[in-house]
């Protein structure tokens, strides 16, 4: 599946009640030169879920994203391998805001750094996105395509 995404660095979380809040733990491991990610997601409105993802960069804002659901055992095995192999780790709280046809994901990163990034998937790279007021009021800078704002770049090495 192709994911086309724009990202924005925010100075604070929106002054709006989110539609959903998800606590996320992400682990990264380089396997045969390719970064893989396993994520646990604990939502306030649904059950816990584990997902394995491999992304392949297509452009500054597009990736091919391959995702499969994991069992708790498979997730724990991935984490164990990360700990043995000097993987990477990050935690964040994701607040979901629904705005028309769009789902804005606002992530507050709580380990290594304390920054807030809003992401939204768009249908095409040249889509004329109208940023909703609740995001625009907090927007500092668009960071789409800047590698230093990727989740993996913001993660910490496991010691």
C-alpha positions as a Markdown table, in Angstrom:
| # | Residue | x | y | z |
|---|---|---|---|---|
| 1 | Unk | 0.0 | 0.0 | 0.0 |
| 2 | Unk | 1.3 | 3.5 | -0.8 |
| 3 | Unk | 1.2 | 6.0 | 2.1 |
| 4 | Unk | 1.3 | 9.7 | 1.1 |
| 5 | Unk | 1.7 | 11.7 | 4.3 |
| 6 | Unk | 2.4 | 15.3 | 5.3 |
| 7 | Unk | 3.9 | 16.2 | 8.7 |
| 8 | Unk | 3.8 | 19.3 | 10.8 |
| 9 | Unk | 5.8 | 20.3 | 13.9 |
| 10 | Unk | 3.4 | 21.7 | 16.5 |
| 11 | Unk | 4.1 | 24.0 | 19.5 |
| 12 | Unk | 1.4 | 22.2 | 21.5 |
| 13 | Unk | -1.5 | 19.7 | 21.2 |
| 14 | Unk | -4.7 | 21.0 | 19.7 |
| 15 | Unk | -7.3 | 22.6 | 22.0 |
| 16 | Unk | -9.8 | 20.1 | 21.0 |
| 17 | Unk | -10.9 | 16.8 | 22.5 |
| 18 | Unk | -9.4 | 14.0 | 20.5 |
| 19 | Unk | -11.7 | 11.3 | 19.0 |
| 20 | Unk | -9.2 | 8.6 | 20.2 |
| 21 | Unk | -6.0 | 8.4 | 22.3 |
| 22 | Unk | -3.5 | 5.6 | 21.6 |
| 23 | Unk | -0.4 | 4.8 | 23.7 |
| 24 | Unk | 2.3 | 3.5 | 21.3 |
| 25 | Unk | 5.5 | 1.6 | 21.8 |
| 26 | Unk | 7.7 | 1.1 | 18.7 |
| 27 | Unk | 10.7 | -1.0 | 18.3 |
| 28 | Unk | 13.0 | -0.8 | 15.3 |
| 29 | Unk | 15.5 | -3.5 | 14.0 |
| 30 | Unk | 17.7 | -3.5 | 10.9 |
| 31 | Unk | 17.4 | -6.9 | 9.2 |
| 32 | Unk | 19.5 | -7.5 | 6.1 |
| 33 | Unk | 19.9 | -3.8 | 5.6 |
| 34 | Unk | 16.2 | -3.0 | 5.9 |
| 35 | Unk | 14.6 | -1.3 | 9.0 |
| 36 | Unk | 11.6 | -3.2 | 10.4 |
| 37 | Unk | 9.2 | -1.9 | 13.0 |
| 38 | Unk | 7.0 | -3.6 | 15.5 |
| 39 | Unk | 4.4 | -1.5 | 17.3 |
| 40 | Unk | 2.1 | -2.1 | 20.2 |
| 41 | Unk | -1.0 | 0.2 | 20.2 |
| 42 | Unk | -3.2 | 0.5 | 23.3 |
| 43 | Unk | -6.4 | 2.6 | 22.5 |
| 44 | Unk | -8.8 | 4.1 | 24.8 |
| 45 | Unk | -11.7 | 2.8 | 22.6 |
| 46 | Unk | -10.5 | -0.5 | 21.3 |
| 47 | Unk | -8.3 | -3.5 | 22.4 |
| 48 | Unk | -4.5 | -3.6 | 22.2 |
| 49 | Unk | -3.0 | -4.4 | 18.8 |
| 50 | Unk | 0.5 | -5.4 | 17.6 |
| 51 | Unk | 1.6 | -4.6 | 14.1 |
| 52 | Unk | 4.8 | -5.3 | 12.1 |
| 53 | Unk | 5.7 | -2.7 | 9.4 |
| 54 | Unk | 8.3 | -2.3 | 6.6 |
| 55 | Unk | 8.4 | 1.0 | 4.8 |
| 56 | Unk | 10.2 | 1.7 | 1.5 |
| 57 | Unk | 10.7 | 5.4 | 0.7 |
| 58 | Unk | 9.3 | 6.4 | -2.7 |
| 59 | Unk | 9.6 | 10.2 | -2.4 |
| 60 | Unk | 9.8 | 12.9 | 0.3 |
| 61 | Unk | 6.2 | 12.3 | 1.3 |
| 62 | Unk | 5.4 | 8.8 | -0.1 |
| 63 | Unk | 6.3 | 5.3 | 1.2 |
| 64 | Unk | 5.3 | 1.8 | 0.2 |
| 65 | Unk | 4.1 | 0.4 | 3.5 |
| 66 | Unk | 3.7 | -3.3 | 4.2 |
| 67 | Unk | 1.9 | -4.1 | 7.4 |
| 68 | Unk | 0.8 | -7.3 | 9.1 |
| 69 | Unk | -0.8 | -7.9 | 12.4 |
| 70 | Unk | 1.2 | -9.7 | 15.1 |
| 71 | Unk | 0.3 | -11.9 | 18.0 |
| 72 | Unk | 1.6 | -10.8 | 21.5 |
| 73 | Unk | 4.1 | -13.6 | 21.3 |
| 74 | Unk | 5.4 | -12.4 | 17.9 |
| 75 | Unk | 5.7 | -8.9 | 19.1 |
| 76 | Unk | 7.5 | -10.0 | 22.3 |
| 77 | Unk | 9.9 | -12.0 | 20.1 |
| 78 | Unk | 10.7 | -9.0 | 18.0 |
| 79 | Unk | 11.3 | -6.9 | 21.1 |
| 80 | Unk | 13.7 | -9.6 | 22.5 |
| 81 | Unk | 15.6 | -9.5 | 19.2 |
| 82 | Unk | 15.8 | -5.7 | 19.3 |
| 83 | Unk | 17.3 | -5.9 | 22.8 |
| 84 | Unk | 19.9 | -8.5 | 21.7 |
| 85 | Unk | 20.8 | -6.6 | 18.5 |
| 86 | Unk | 21.0 | -3.0 | 19.6 |
| 87 | Unk | 17.7 | -2.0 | 18.1 |
| 88 | Unk | 15.9 | 1.3 | 18.6 |
| 89 | Unk | 12.8 | 2.2 | 20.7 |
| 90 | Unk | 10.4 | 5.0 | 21.1 |
| 91 | Unk | 7.2 | 5.7 | 23.0 |
| 92 | Unk | 4.5 | 8.2 | 22.1 |
| 93 | Unk | 0.9 | 9.2 | 22.7 |
| 94 | Unk | -1.2 | 9.5 | 19.6 |
| 95 | Unk | -4.3 | 11.7 | 19.6 |
| 96 | Unk | -6.6 | 11.2 | 16.7 |
| 97 | Unk | -8.7 | 14.1 | 15.3 |
| 98 | Unk | -11.3 | 13.4 | 12.6 |
| 99 | Unk | -11.8 | 16.3 | 10.2 |
| 100 | Unk | -14.1 | 15.5 | 7.3 |
| 101 | Unk | -12.4 | 12.8 | 5.2 |
| 102 | Unk | -9.1 | 13.2 | 7.0 |
| 103 | Unk | -7.7 | 11.7 | 10.1 |
| 104 | Unk | -5.1 | 13.9 | 11.8 |
| 105 | Unk | -2.7 | 11.9 | 14.0 |
| 106 | Unk | -1.0 | 14.1 | 16.6 |
| 107 | Unk | 1.9 | 12.4 | 18.2 |
| 108 | Unk | 3.5 | 13.5 | 21.5 |
| 109 | Unk | 6.9 | 11.8 | 21.9 |
| 110 | Unk | 7.9 | 11.2 | 25.4 |
| 111 | Unk | 11.3 | 9.5 | 25.5 |
| 112 | Unk | 14.5 | 11.0 | 24.0 |
| 113 | Unk | 12.7 | 14.2 | 23.0 |
| 114 | Unk | 9.5 | 16.1 | 23.9 |
| 115 | Unk | 8.1 | 17.2 | 20.5 |
| 116 | Unk | 4.7 | 17.1 | 18.9 |
| 117 | Unk | 4.1 | 16.1 | 15.3 |
| 118 | Unk | 0.9 | 16.1 | 13.4 |
| 119 | Unk | 0.5 | 13.8 | 10.4 |
| 120 | Unk | -2.2 | 13.4 | 7.8 |
| 121 | Unk | -2.5 | 11.0 | 4.9 |
| 122 | Unk | -3.5 | 12.6 | 1.6 |
| 123 | Unk | -4.8 | 11.0 | -1.6 |
| 124 | Unk | -2.1 | 12.3 | -4.0 |
| 125 | Unk | 1.3 | 14.0 | -3.6 |
| 126 | Unk | 0.0 | 17.2 | -5.3 |
| 127 | Unk | -3.3 | 17.3 | -3.2 |
| 128 | Unk | -4.1 | 20.9 | -2.1 |
| 129 | Unk | -4.4 | 20.2 | 1.6 |
| 130 | Unk | -6.4 | 22.7 | 3.7 |
| 131 | Unk | -5.0 | 22.6 | 7.2 |
| 132 | Unk | -7.8 | 22.8 | 9.8 |
| 133 | Unk | -7.8 | 25.7 | 12.3 |
| 134 | Unk | -7.2 | 23.4 | 15.3 |
| 135 | Unk | -3.9 | 22.3 | 13.7 |
| 136 | Unk | -2.9 | 25.6 | 12.1 |
| 137 | Unk | -3.2 | 27.4 | 15.5 |
| 138 | Unk | -0.4 | 25.1 | 16.8 |
| 139 | Unk | 1.6 | 24.8 | 13.6 |
| 140 | Unk | 5.3 | 25.8 | 13.7 |
| 141 | Unk | 6.7 | 24.3 | 10.6 |
| 142 | Unk | 5.9 | 21.7 | 7.9 |
| 143 | Unk | 8.5 | 18.9 | 8.3 |
| 144 | Unk | 7.3 | 16.5 | 5.5 |
| 145 | Unk | 10.2 | 14.6 | 4.1 |
| 146 | Unk | 12.7 | 15.8 | 6.7 |
| 147 | Unk | 14.4 | 12.6 | 7.9 |
| 148 | Unk | 15.3 | 14.1 | 11.3 |
| 149 | Unk | 11.6 | 14.1 | 12.1 |
| 150 | Unk | 10.9 | 10.5 | 11.2 |
| 151 | Unk | 9.9 | 8.2 | 14.1 |
| 152 | Unk | 13.0 | 6.1 | 13.6 |
| 153 | Unk | 15.3 | 9.2 | 13.8 |
| 154 | Unk | 13.6 | 10.3 | 17.0 |
| 155 | Unk | 14.0 | 6.8 | 18.6 |
| 156 | Unk | 16.7 | 5.9 | 21.0 |
| 157 | Unk | 19.3 | 3.2 | 20.7 |
| 158 | Unk | 18.9 | 0.4 | 23.1 |
| 159 | Unk | 21.9 | 0.1 | 25.4 |
